[in-house]
Short mmCIF file of C-alpha atoms in Angstrom, two decimals:
data_model
loop_
_atom_site.label_atom_id
_atom_site.label_comp_id
_atom_site.label_asym_id
_atom_site.label_seq_id
_atom_site.Cartn_x
_atom_site.Cartn_y
_atom_site.Cartn_z
CA MET A 1 -37.63 -75.44 -54.54
CA ALA A 2 -37.30 -72.53 -52.81
CA GLN A 3 -35.79 -69.50 -54.23
CA ILE A 4 -32.25 -68.23 -54.26
CA ILE A 5 -31.30 -64.69 -54.11
CA ALA A 6 -27.71 -64.51 -56.11
CA GLU A 7 -26.51 -61.76 -54.76
CA VAL A 8 -24.86 -61.53 -51.42
CA SER A 9 -26.69 -60.10 -48.22
CA ARG A 10 -24.49 -56.81 -47.11
CA THR A 11 -23.89 -54.97 -43.98
CA PHE A 12 -22.86 -50.75 -44.51
CA ASN A 13 -18.77 -52.73 -43.14
CA GLU A 14 -18.72 -53.19 -46.28
CA PHE A 15 -18.77 -50.40 -47.82
CA LEU A 16 -16.48 -46.44 -48.17
CA LEU A 17 -17.50 -43.18 -50.45
CA LEU A 18 -15.04 -42.51 -52.62
CA PRO A 19 -14.83 -38.61 -53.08
CA ASN A 20 -15.47 -35.91 -55.17
CA ARG A 21 -14.93 -32.41 -56.94
CA THR A 22 -15.50 -30.12 -54.03
CA ARG A 23 -15.93 -27.01 -55.66
CA THR A 24 -14.88 -23.43 -54.25
CA ASP A 25 -18.64 -23.15 -52.74
CA CYS A 26 -18.77 -26.68 -51.49
CA SER A 27 -18.53 -25.96 -47.89
CA PRO A 28 -20.30 -27.42 -43.93
CA ALA A 29 -22.03 -24.17 -43.72
CA THR A 30 -23.60 -24.28 -47.32
CA VAL A 31 -25.21 -28.02 -46.33
CA ASP A 32 -28.74 -28.50 -46.32
CA LEU A 33 -29.92 -31.23 -45.37
CA ARG A 34 -33.03 -30.34 -45.55
CA THR A 35 -35.42 -33.86 -46.57
CA PRO A 36 -38.35 -35.45 -46.89
CA LEU A 37 -40.59 -37.27 -44.73
CA SER A 38 -43.77 -38.06 -46.70
CA ARG A 39 -45.16 -39.05 -49.89
CA HIS A 40 -45.47 -36.30 -52.34
CA ARG A 41 -45.81 -35.58 -56.71
CA VAL A 42 -42.57 -34.71 -58.53
CA GLY A 43 -42.33 -30.70 -58.24
CA GLU A 44 -43.76 -30.70 -55.46
CA ARG A 45 -43.23 -30.41 -51.72
CA ALA A 46 -43.44 -32.96 -49.55
CA ALA A 47 -45.93 -31.89 -46.70
CA ILE A 48 -44.09 -32.63 -43.51
CA GLU A 49 -39.90 -31.75 -44.13
CA LEU A 50 -37.61 -33.54 -42.14
CA HIS A 51 -34.65 -30.05 -41.31
CA ALA A 52 -32.50 -32.82 -40.39
CA PRO A 53 -32.65 -36.55 -41.88
CA PHE A 54 -32.98 -37.96 -38.42
CA THR A 55 -35.88 -39.87 -36.57
CA SER A 56 -35.61 -41.92 -33.57
CA ALA A 57 -36.71 -45.70 -33.47
CA ILE A 58 -40.45 -46.24 -31.33
CA MET A 59 -38.77 -47.94 -28.72
CA GLN A 60 -39.60 -47.69 -24.88
CA ALA A 61 -36.32 -47.38 -23.85
CA VAL A 62 -35.95 -44.72 -26.79
CA SER A 63 -38.84 -42.41 -28.23
CA SER A 64 -39.40 -40.25 -24.46
CA PRO A 65 -41.35 -36.78 -24.76
CA GLU A 66 -38.13 -35.36 -23.31
CA LEU A 67 -36.28 -36.93 -26.11
CA ALA A 68 -38.75 -36.25 -29.14
CA ILE A 69 -38.67 -32.06 -28.25
CA ALA A 70 -34.40 -32.12 -28.42
CA LEU A 71 -35.42 -34.60 -31.64
CA ALA A 72 -37.74 -32.13 -33.07
CA ARG A 73 -35.39 -29.21 -31.57
CA ASN A 74 -32.95 -30.39 -33.91
CA GLY A 75 -35.04 -30.73 -36.99
CA GLY A 76 -35.61 -34.19 -36.82
CA LEU A 77 -38.87 -36.62 -35.69
CA SER A 78 -39.70 -38.87 -32.81
CA PHE A 79 -41.82 -41.19 -32.81
CA LEU A 80 -43.78 -42.06 -29.19
CA HIS A 81 -44.04 -45.64 -29.03
CA HIS A 82 -47.41 -47.66 -28.59
CA ASN A 83 -46.47 -50.36 -26.22
CA GLN A 84 -49.68 -48.46 -24.23
CA PRO A 85 -52.55 -47.92 -23.47
CA ILE A 86 -54.11 -44.88 -25.83
CA GLU A 87 -54.25 -42.46 -23.07
CA ASP A 88 -50.95 -42.92 -22.33
CA GLN A 89 -49.42 -42.36 -26.08
CA ALA A 90 -51.87 -39.02 -26.92
CA ALA A 91 -50.62 -37.82 -23.34
CA ALA A 92 -46.67 -37.97 -24.28
CA VAL A 93 -47.85 -36.17 -27.55
CA ARG A 94 -49.59 -33.34 -25.54
CA GLN A 95 -46.41 -32.97 -23.38
CA VAL A 96 -44.23 -32.37 -26.62
CA LYS A 97 -46.78 -29.92 -28.93
CA HIS A 98 -47.70 -27.54 -25.13
CA PHE A 99 -43.36 -27.63 -25.01
CA LYS A 100 -42.49 -24.06 -25.15
CA ALA A 101 -41.80 -22.59 -28.47
CA GLY A 102 -43.29 -19.82 -30.78
CA PHE A 103 -47.46 -19.69 -29.69
CA VAL A 104 -47.98 -21.83 -25.83
CA THR A 105 -51.31 -22.73 -25.46
CA SER A 106 -51.25 -22.71 -21.73
CA ASP A 107 -51.64 -26.21 -19.72
CA THR A 108 -51.23 -24.53 -16.45
CA ASN A 109 -54.11 -22.77 -15.71
CA VAL A 110 -55.68 -22.41 -12.02
CA ARG A 111 -59.25 -19.84 -11.56
CA PRO A 112 -58.62 -17.11 -8.56
CA GLU A 113 -60.78 -19.07 -5.96
CA ASP A 114 -57.94 -21.50 -6.44
CA THR A 115 -55.90 -22.13 -3.35
CA LEU A 116 -52.09 -21.54 -3.50
CA GLY A 117 -51.22 -25.20 -2.63
CA HIS A 118 -53.49 -26.50 -5.84
CA LEU A 119 -51.42 -24.25 -7.87
CA LEU A 120 -47.85 -25.47 -5.93
CA GLY A 121 -49.33 -29.26 -6.93
CA VAL A 122 -50.47 -27.75 -10.97
CA MET A 123 -46.86 -26.43 -11.66
CA ARG A 124 -45.42 -28.90 -10.28
CA ARG A 125 -47.00 -31.75 -12.81
CA THR A 126 -46.82 -29.20 -15.75
CA GLY A 127 -43.09 -28.59 -15.01
CA HIS A 128 -43.48 -24.50 -15.68
CA SER A 129 -43.65 -21.63 -13.19
CA THR A 130 -45.85 -19.62 -15.04
CA ALA A 131 -49.27 -20.23 -14.76
CA ALA A 132 -52.52 -18.50 -16.46
CA VAL A 133 -55.92 -17.48 -13.93
CA THR A 134 -59.04 -18.07 -16.20
CA HIS A 135 -62.08 -17.76 -15.06
CA ASP A 136 -62.50 -21.12 -15.54
CA GLY A 137 -59.66 -22.83 -15.05
CA THR A 138 -59.36 -23.42 -18.63
CA ALA A 139 -56.50 -22.85 -21.43
CA THR A 140 -58.43 -20.76 -23.18
CA GLY A 141 -61.18 -18.78 -20.88
CA ARG A 142 -61.37 -15.14 -19.32
CA LEU A 143 -58.33 -14.18 -18.38
CA LEU A 144 -58.40 -12.60 -14.99
CA GLY A 145 -54.30 -12.35 -14.28
CA LEU A 146 -51.31 -14.37 -14.59
CA VAL A 147 -49.36 -16.09 -11.54
CA THR A 148 -45.44 -17.26 -11.42
CA SER A 149 -43.36 -18.84 -8.87
CA ARG A 150 -41.95 -15.30 -8.12
CA ASP A 151 -44.99 -14.12 -6.69
CA PHE A 152 -45.24 -16.99 -4.15
CA HIS A 153 -42.85 -18.66 -1.69
CA PRO A 154 -43.89 -22.19 0.20
CA GLN A 155 -42.73 -21.74 3.34
CA ARG A 156 -43.26 -17.66 3.67
CA HIS A 157 -46.73 -17.39 2.27
CA ASP A 158 -50.38 -19.58 3.49
CA LEU A 159 -50.71 -22.25 0.61
CA ALA A 160 -54.52 -21.80 1.68
CA GLY A 161 -54.83 -18.41 1.00
CA SER A 162 -56.14 -17.96 -2.75
CA VAL A 163 -54.90 -17.23 -6.14
CA ALA A 164 -55.99 -13.95 -6.29
CA GLY A 165 -54.02 -12.21 -3.37
CA ARG A 166 -50.68 -13.25 -5.56
CA MET A 167 -51.62 -12.99 -9.10
CA THR A 168 -51.35 -10.03 -11.24
CA PRO A 169 -54.39 -8.49 -11.78
CA VAL A 170 -54.54 -8.97 -16.46
CA ALA A 171 -55.18 -4.75 -16.21
CA ASP A 172 -52.05 -4.54 -14.19
CA LEU A 173 -50.44 -7.21 -17.27
CA PRO A 174 -49.67 -6.22 -20.79
CA HIS A 175 -51.49 -8.13 -23.45
CA ALA A 176 -52.07 -8.24 -27.04
CA PRO A 177 -54.80 -9.19 -29.64
CA ALA A 178 -55.15 -12.69 -30.87
CA ASP A 179 -53.40 -12.03 -34.60
CA THR A 180 -50.66 -10.63 -33.30
CA THR A 181 -47.60 -12.07 -35.37
CA LEU A 182 -44.49 -14.05 -33.67
CA SER A 183 -42.42 -11.43 -34.61
CA GLU A 184 -44.09 -8.42 -33.22
CA ALA A 185 -44.82 -10.83 -30.30
CA ASN A 186 -41.04 -10.77 -29.71
CA ALA A 187 -40.58 -7.62 -30.09
CA ARG A 188 -42.81 -5.86 -27.01
CA LEU A 189 -40.79 -8.89 -25.80
CA TRP A 190 -38.00 -6.96 -25.75
CA ASP A 191 -38.28 -3.52 -25.75
CA GLU A 192 -40.88 -2.87 -22.85
CA ARG A 193 -39.04 -6.15 -20.97
CA LEU A 194 -41.51 -9.13 -20.20
CA ASP A 195 -41.03 -11.97 -19.29
CA CYS A 196 -44.46 -13.06 -20.76
CA LEU A 197 -47.08 -12.13 -23.24
CA PRO A 198 -50.72 -13.41 -23.46
CA LEU A 199 -52.10 -12.89 -26.39
CA LEU A 200 -56.29 -12.55 -26.01
CA ASP A 201 -59.22 -12.01 -28.34
CA ALA A 202 -61.99 -9.60 -28.59
CA ARG A 203 -63.17 -11.45 -25.21
CA GLY A 204 -60.95 -10.95 -23.34
CA HIS A 205 -60.88 -15.45 -23.52
CA LEU A 206 -56.96 -17.33 -23.45
CA GLN A 207 -55.32 -17.55 -26.48
CA HIS A 208 -51.64 -17.75 -26.50
CA LEU A 209 -48.84 -17.22 -24.11
CA VAL A 210 -45.56 -15.90 -26.18
CA PHE A 211 -42.57 -16.16 -23.32
CA ARG A 212 -39.14 -14.05 -24.33
CA SER A 213 -37.38 -17.96 -23.12
CA ASP A 214 -38.79 -19.12 -26.34
CA TYR A 215 -36.83 -16.00 -28.26
CA SER A 216 -33.25 -17.68 -27.15
CA ASP A 217 -34.23 -20.86 -28.05
CA ASN A 218 -35.11 -20.01 -31.69
CA LYS A 219 -32.07 -18.01 -31.46
CA ARG A 220 -29.98 -21.32 -30.13
CA PHE A 221 -31.90 -24.15 -32.52
CA PRO A 222 -32.94 -22.31 -35.58
CA HIS A 223 -33.99 -25.39 -37.18
CA GLN A 224 -36.70 -26.77 -35.38
CA LEU A 225 -39.38 -28.95 -37.03
CA VAL A 226 -42.58 -26.80 -35.90
CA ASP A 227 -45.69 -27.04 -37.43
CA PRO A 228 -47.83 -24.13 -39.04
CA ALA A 229 -48.75 -23.00 -35.72
CA LYS A 230 -44.88 -22.90 -34.53
CA ARG A 231 -45.64 -25.78 -32.26
CA LEU A 232 -42.57 -28.36 -32.14
CA CYS A 233 -43.31 -31.43 -34.17
CA VAL A 234 -43.89 -35.00 -33.11
CA GLY A 235 -45.14 -38.47 -34.54
CA ALA A 236 -46.21 -41.69 -32.96
CA GLY A 237 -46.08 -45.79 -33.85
CA ILE A 238 -49.21 -47.77 -34.82
CA ASN A 239 -50.41 -50.83 -34.85
CA THR A 240 -52.04 -53.34 -36.91
CA HIS A 241 -54.38 -54.31 -33.58
CA ASP A 242 -56.20 -51.10 -32.09
CA TYR A 243 -55.65 -48.13 -35.40
CA ARG A 244 -59.35 -47.78 -35.25
CA GLU A 245 -59.58 -46.19 -31.39
CA ARG A 246 -55.90 -45.52 -31.45
CA VAL A 247 -55.13 -42.78 -34.38
CA PRO A 248 -57.73 -40.80 -34.17
CA ALA A 249 -56.81 -40.23 -29.86
CA LEU A 250 -53.64 -39.63 -31.49
CA LEU A 251 -55.11 -36.56 -34.08
CA GLU A 252 -56.67 -34.56 -31.33
CA ALA A 253 -54.14 -34.90 -28.94
CA GLY A 254 -52.15 -33.16 -32.13
CA VAL A 255 -49.81 -35.38 -33.98
CA ASP A 256 -48.71 -34.93 -36.71
CA ALA A 257 -47.42 -38.42 -38.54
CA LEU A 258 -47.92 -41.63 -37.57
CA CYS A 259 -46.22 -45.27 -38.41
CA PHE A 260 -46.74 -48.43 -38.24
CA ASP A 261 -44.96 -50.54 -36.50
CA SER A 262 -43.80 -54.45 -36.98
CA SER A 263 -40.89 -56.37 -37.58
CA ASP A 264 -42.69 -57.79 -40.82
CA GLY A 265 -44.62 -55.31 -42.84
CA TYR A 266 -45.17 -57.34 -46.19
CA SER A 267 -48.34 -58.12 -45.03
CA ASP A 268 -52.28 -58.19 -45.90
CA TRP A 269 -52.69 -56.40 -42.41
CA GLN A 270 -50.47 -53.74 -42.82
CA ALA A 271 -51.87 -53.21 -45.87
CA GLU A 272 -55.01 -53.51 -44.54
CA ALA A 273 -54.65 -50.54 -41.66
CA LEU A 274 -52.63 -48.83 -44.41
CA ALA A 275 -55.94 -47.90 -46.27
CA TRP A 276 -58.49 -47.57 -43.44
CA VAL A 277 -55.94 -44.41 -42.73
CA LYS A 278 -55.97 -43.13 -46.00
CA GLU A 279 -59.00 -43.05 -45.86
CA ASN A 280 -60.53 -41.70 -42.67
CA HIS A 281 -57.47 -39.06 -42.08
CA PRO A 282 -55.85 -38.34 -45.71
CA ASP A 283 -53.57 -35.66 -44.50
CA VAL A 284 -51.91 -37.33 -42.02
CA PRO A 285 -48.54 -38.79 -42.66
CA THR A 286 -48.80 -42.37 -42.23
CA GLY A 287 -45.83 -44.52 -42.77
CA GLY A 288 -45.39 -48.60 -43.32
CA GLY A 289 -42.54 -51.29 -42.80
CA ASN A 290 -40.57 -52.92 -42.03
CA VAL A 291 -39.48 -54.59 -45.30
CA VAL A 292 -36.03 -55.13 -46.94
CA ASP A 293 -36.73 -55.65 -50.89
CA GLY A 294 -38.49 -54.03 -53.72
CA GLU A 295 -40.99 -56.44 -53.95
CA ALA A 296 -42.34 -55.14 -50.10
CA PHE A 297 -41.50 -51.69 -51.05
CA ALA A 298 -44.64 -51.98 -53.77
CA PHE A 299 -46.40 -53.69 -52.02
CA LEU A 300 -47.18 -50.89 -49.14
CA ALA A 301 -46.53 -48.26 -51.62
CA GLU A 302 -49.09 -49.55 -53.41
CA ALA A 303 -51.50 -49.47 -50.22
CA GLY A 304 -51.19 -45.71 -49.94
CA ALA A 305 -47.41 -45.97 -47.00
CA ASP A 306 -45.94 -42.26 -46.64
CA PHE A 307 -42.75 -43.38 -46.19
CA VAL A 308 -41.01 -46.69 -46.13
CA LYS A 309 -38.93 -47.71 -43.64
CA VAL A 310 -36.55 -50.72 -44.19
CA GLY A 311 -34.80 -53.09 -42.19
CA VAL A 312 -35.54 -56.76 -40.72
CA GLY A 313 -33.39 -57.51 -37.68
CA GLY A 314 -30.08 -55.54 -38.38
CA GLY A 315 -30.56 -53.85 -34.61
CA SER A 316 -28.37 -53.68 -32.12
CA ILE A 317 -30.89 -54.88 -29.30
CA CYS A 318 -32.32 -57.01 -32.31
CA ILE A 319 -32.38 -61.62 -32.27
CA THR A 320 -34.70 -61.85 -35.18
CA ARG A 321 -32.36 -63.55 -37.56
CA ASP A 322 -31.13 -65.91 -34.88
CA GLN A 323 -34.39 -66.86 -34.04
CA LYS A 324 -36.55 -66.81 -36.95
CA GLY A 325 -33.85 -67.13 -39.93
CA ILE A 326 -35.29 -63.60 -41.51
CA GLY A 327 -33.83 -60.53 -42.58
CA ARG A 328 -31.47 -58.91 -44.94
CA GLY A 329 -27.98 -56.34 -44.15
CA GLN A 330 -28.87 -53.69 -44.02
CA ALA A 331 -27.27 -52.14 -47.18
CA SER A 332 -27.80 -54.17 -49.27
CA ALA A 333 -32.11 -53.61 -48.25
CA VAL A 334 -31.66 -50.01 -49.07
CA LEU A 335 -29.85 -50.35 -52.25
CA ASP A 336 -33.20 -52.65 -53.44
CA VAL A 337 -35.51 -50.36 -51.86
CA ALA A 338 -34.21 -47.64 -53.39
CA ALA A 339 -33.76 -48.89 -56.91
CA ALA A 340 -37.77 -50.03 -56.52
CA ARG A 341 -38.36 -46.25 -54.92
CA ASP A 342 -37.32 -44.73 -57.66
CA ALA A 343 -39.17 -46.98 -60.68
CA PHE A 344 -42.49 -46.15 -58.51
CA LEU A 345 -41.85 -42.69 -59.26
CA GLU A 346 -41.04 -43.25 -63.21
CA ARG A 347 -44.50 -45.40 -62.95
CA THR A 348 -47.26 -42.59 -61.15
CA GLY A 349 -44.92 -39.43 -60.56
CA GLU A 350 -45.37 -39.68 -57.20
CA TYR A 351 -41.61 -39.93 -54.51
CA VAL A 352 -42.33 -42.02 -51.42
CA PRO A 353 -39.45 -41.60 -48.96
CA ILE A 354 -37.48 -44.63 -47.22
CA CYS A 355 -36.21 -44.71 -43.61
CA SER A 356 -32.96 -47.01 -43.41
CA ASP A 357 -33.87 -48.46 -39.46
CA GLY A 358 -31.18 -50.25 -38.46
CA GLY A 359 -27.66 -51.46 -38.73
CA LEU A 360 -26.01 -47.68 -38.19
CA VAL A 361 -23.44 -48.82 -35.96
CA HIS A 362 -20.35 -45.71 -36.68
CA ASP A 363 -21.71 -42.49 -37.04
CA TYR A 364 -20.52 -42.92 -40.50
CA HIS A 365 -22.97 -45.51 -41.64
CA VAL A 366 -25.53 -42.44 -41.67
CA ALA A 367 -24.27 -41.24 -44.35
CA LEU A 368 -23.93 -44.57 -46.77
CA ALA A 369 -27.63 -45.19 -45.94
CA LEU A 370 -28.12 -41.25 -47.48
CA ALA A 371 -25.77 -42.31 -50.11
CA MET A 372 -27.31 -45.96 -51.09
CA GLY A 373 -30.78 -43.72 -50.90
CA ALA A 374 -32.37 -43.60 -47.84
CA ASP A 375 -34.54 -40.20 -47.42
CA PHE A 376 -33.28 -40.35 -43.71
CA VAL A 377 -32.73 -42.60 -40.70
CA MET A 378 -34.21 -44.35 -37.70
CA MET A 379 -31.87 -44.71 -35.37
CA GLY A 380 -32.71 -46.46 -31.29
CA ARG A 381 -29.15 -47.53 -29.62
CA TYR A 382 -27.78 -43.90 -31.19
CA PHE A 383 -30.72 -42.32 -28.92
CA ALA A 384 -30.57 -44.03 -25.78
CA ARG A 385 -27.17 -43.01 -24.86
CA PHE A 386 -28.27 -40.05 -24.25
CA ASP A 387 -29.64 -38.09 -20.95
CA GLN A 388 -33.41 -37.18 -23.15
CA ALA A 389 -33.70 -40.97 -23.60
CA PRO A 390 -35.81 -43.29 -20.71
CA GLY A 391 -33.92 -46.20 -19.20
CA ALA A 392 -31.91 -45.49 -16.07
CA LYS A 393 -28.00 -44.12 -15.49
CA VAL A 394 -25.94 -46.58 -14.46
CA PRO A 395 -22.61 -46.29 -13.03
CA THR A 396 -20.11 -48.86 -13.33
CA ARG A 397 -16.59 -49.92 -13.13
CA GLU A 398 -15.69 -47.80 -16.30
CA GLY A 399 -17.98 -45.26 -16.44
CA PHE A 400 -21.65 -44.70 -16.24
CA VAL A 401 -24.25 -46.76 -18.81
CA LYS A 402 -27.84 -46.42 -19.81
CA GLU A 403 -30.24 -49.14 -19.56
CA TYR A 404 -31.69 -50.31 -23.28
CA TRP A 405 -33.99 -53.24 -24.25
CA GLY A 406 -35.87 -54.47 -27.64
CA GLU A 407 -39.44 -54.23 -28.25
CA GLY A 408 -39.12 -57.83 -28.97
CA SER A 409 -37.39 -58.33 -25.20
CA ASN A 410 -39.27 -60.23 -22.09
CA ARG A 411 -39.13 -56.61 -20.82
CA ALA A 412 -40.96 -54.66 -22.80
CA ARG A 413 -43.42 -57.44 -24.77
CA ASN A 414 -44.49 -55.99 -27.76
CA TRP A 415 -46.78 -58.15 -29.11
CA GLN A 416 -48.67 -56.07 -31.26
CA ARG A 417 -44.98 -55.89 -33.39
CA TYR A 418 -44.56 -58.67 -33.38
CA GLY A 419 -46.17 -61.51 -35.56
CA GLN A 420 -45.85 -64.75 -33.19
CA GLY A 421 -49.71 -65.92 -33.09
CA GLY A 422 -51.78 -64.27 -29.52
CA GLN A 423 -51.50 -61.45 -27.97
CA GLU A 424 -48.57 -62.68 -25.93
CA MET A 425 -44.96 -63.62 -26.53
CA VAL A 426 -43.73 -66.73 -27.34
CA PHE A 427 -40.37 -66.50 -27.33
CA GLU A 428 -37.69 -62.66 -27.30
CA GLU A 429 -35.99 -61.18 -30.65
CA GLY A 430 -34.49 -58.43 -28.42
CA VAL A 431 -32.94 -58.58 -25.92
CA ASP A 432 -32.50 -56.81 -22.27
CA GLY A 433 -28.66 -55.06 -22.32
CA TYR A 434 -26.95 -52.00 -21.44
CA VAL A 435 -25.03 -48.51 -24.10
CA PRO A 436 -22.75 -46.12 -23.28
CA TYR A 437 -23.93 -43.35 -21.56
CA ALA A 438 -23.37 -40.27 -24.33
CA GLY A 439 -24.87 -36.86 -22.02
CA ASP A 440 -26.83 -34.69 -23.88
CA LEU A 441 -28.24 -35.31 -27.07
CA ASN A 442 -27.83 -31.21 -28.69
CA GLU A 443 -24.01 -32.34 -28.40
CA GLY A 444 -24.18 -35.45 -29.29
CA LEU A 445 -25.77 -34.79 -32.58
CA ALA A 446 -23.47 -32.21 -33.09
CA VAL A 447 -21.01 -33.84 -33.42
CA THR A 448 -22.35 -36.55 -36.03
CA THR A 449 -24.41 -33.78 -38.25
CA ALA A 450 -20.35 -32.39 -38.60
CA LYS A 451 -19.83 -34.97 -39.58
CA LEU A 452 -21.94 -35.60 -42.05
CA ARG A 453 -21.73 -32.58 -43.41
CA THR A 454 -17.92 -33.32 -43.86
CA THR A 455 -18.67 -36.15 -45.97
CA MET A 456 -20.87 -34.56 -48.05
CA VAL A 457 -18.09 -31.90 -48.94
CA SER A 458 -15.35 -34.39 -49.74
CA CYS A 459 -18.44 -36.09 -52.31
CA GLY A 460 -19.02 -32.61 -53.89
CA SER A 461 -22.29 -32.41 -52.49
CA THR A 462 -24.38 -29.96 -50.40
CA THR A 463 -27.75 -31.12 -50.68
CA LEU A 464 -29.18 -34.80 -49.84
CA PRO A 465 -30.41 -35.46 -53.68
CA VAL A 466 -27.80 -34.57 -54.98
CA PHE A 467 -25.04 -36.98 -52.21
CA ARG A 468 -27.36 -39.54 -54.01
CA SER A 469 -27.65 -39.40 -57.06
CA THR A 470 -23.87 -38.63 -57.59
CA ALA A 471 -22.33 -40.67 -54.57
CA ARG A 472 -20.25 -43.27 -55.59
CA LEU A 473 -19.31 -46.32 -53.34
CA THR A 474 -16.42 -48.87 -53.02
CA LEU A 475 -16.92 -52.56 -51.52
CA VAL A 476 -14.35 -53.67 -49.02
CA SER A 477 -11.90 -56.00 -48.45
CA ASP A 478 -11.14 -57.82 -44.97
CA GLN A 479 -7.94 -56.08 -45.31
CA SER A 480 -8.78 -52.64 -46.63
CA PHE A 481 -11.33 -52.39 -43.44
CA GLU A 482 -8.27 -53.54 -41.23
CA GLU A 483 -6.06 -50.39 -42.92
CA SER A 484 -9.13 -48.27 -42.13
CA HIS A 485 -8.22 -47.94 -37.96
CA ALA A 486 -5.85 -46.10 -36.04
CA ASN A 487 -2.36 -49.13 -36.32
CA VAL A 488 0.28 -46.91 -32.78
CA ILE A 489 -0.64 -47.30 -29.69
CA LEU A 490 -2.65 -44.22 -28.82
CA ARG A 491 -1.39 -41.58 -25.96
CA ASP A 492 -4.22 -41.58 -22.85
CA THR A 493 -6.10 -38.74 -23.15
CA PRO A 494 -8.37 -36.92 -20.53
CA ALA A 495 -10.78 -36.18 -23.40
CA THR A 496 -10.58 -37.93 -27.66
CA LEU A 497 -13.07 -37.49 -29.84
CA ALA A 498 -15.71 -40.16 -30.85
#
C-alpha cells in the first residue's frame, strides 16, 4: 500500500515567530542580510554571496533584463527564463552584463566613416547616448574619438554626414591606462569635471569606459551584487533538454549562475544534466530543483547541485496541485529540506544552500521561510507587480494591474519545465491573470527589506545564520490567525502603508 506521511502539510500562514531578547547593539542598521548562493565547505566563503536574500522566478512574466538589473542593484539575483531561443537568452544576459556599473565594455560603437543616421540607429537600439568611435567599429578597436547625443541633433545636422565630423578626437579626450583602478578613475571624473573616461591599452585600443553617472549609482545602491569586473550579476534558467548547447552560450555571454528549472527536480534526467554541467563547467554555480523533502534534496546534492530550490505547487500562479495532486505545504517542505541540508553538511563538510520557491503571500512569509532554514527566497508574483517586470500595465476601475502568467499556462506553454510527454503542453499547470500594480521595484523591495530587518531585530538577530539558529516558531490556530488582523473600521486615507 502507499506510504502515508503522518505529518500535516503546513503553510507559512500556520506559523508565527516569537520575539527573542533584543540587545542594545541589535538594530535594523546593524542587520547583515548577506547569504550564500552556492555550495561551499565549512569555513570557506561561497563563490557567490547574495547581499540580500532575494531571487526572481524563472518566468517570462518576471525576470526581464530590466528587472534583473534593478534586483542586482539591490543585492539580489534574477534568473532569466529559458523558454526562448538560446541566442535570445544569451542576448538578455549580455544586456545585464553591459549595464553601466563601474568598468563598462562599450556596446555603442561606430567607425569614423559611418553616417550620423547609422549612429542614431545604434544609440536608439542600445539606449545609450555615448558612442565610442574606433577604427573597426568594435568595443576593443583603436579609439579615435567619442561622440554623444549632445554632439549632433537629428533635425539640425545632415544624417548623411560622417561621424568623424561631429566626434571629439581622442587627442582632445582625457583618457587613462587600462590598469587604472575604479577609485582612480572616479577621482579623475570629478576632479576634471568629466562625464566619461576611456581606458586604453598600450596600443591605444579601448578597454573600458567609466562614467560619472555610475559613481552616483554606486552611492545610491551600496549593496549592488557585482562580479570581479564590477558588472552586475545575473543568473539564467536552463532545462534538461538542450543544456549541452544552452550552457556554453550563456557562459560566453557572461552569466554568473545557472539553475535547472523543473516542476519536479527529483529525476534522473536532472541528475544526469547536473553531472554534465559540473564535469564540463565546474566553476559556474548551478542549482537544481524543485523538491519538497529531504530525500530529494540529498539526491540532487549528491548529483552536484550547488543550491536546491524547494517548493511544488505553492506558487500563486500554479495549479499543479489541482491538476496532478502533487505537492506539499511550503512550510513543511522547507523545514524538511533544511534538516536534510544540515545532515548533509554534517556528513560531508559541505554546505548546500536552499531556496524557498513559492508560498510567499505576505512580506512576513519571507522572514518565516528564512527562519525555517531557507538561505534565500525566489518570488514570482511579488516581482511581477513592479514597473521593471515584462507584463503590461493595464488600467481597471479599481486601479492599475500588471499581467502575470504561469510557465505552465497556455500563454507560456513551457513544455520543458513540465514532464507531460512530448514537446508540447497537454494540460495547463498554471494560469494567466493579473496582479495589483506596485510601482518601482527599488521602492517596493526597500519596504520588504525594512520589514525583514525589523523582524530579525525583534528576534534578537543581526545575521541570517543567527536568525535561523535561534528563531522560535509557534503554530497558529484559526482564532489566533483572526486575532492577527486589524479589527476596526479603517479610516479612508490618501495613502496607506502596505
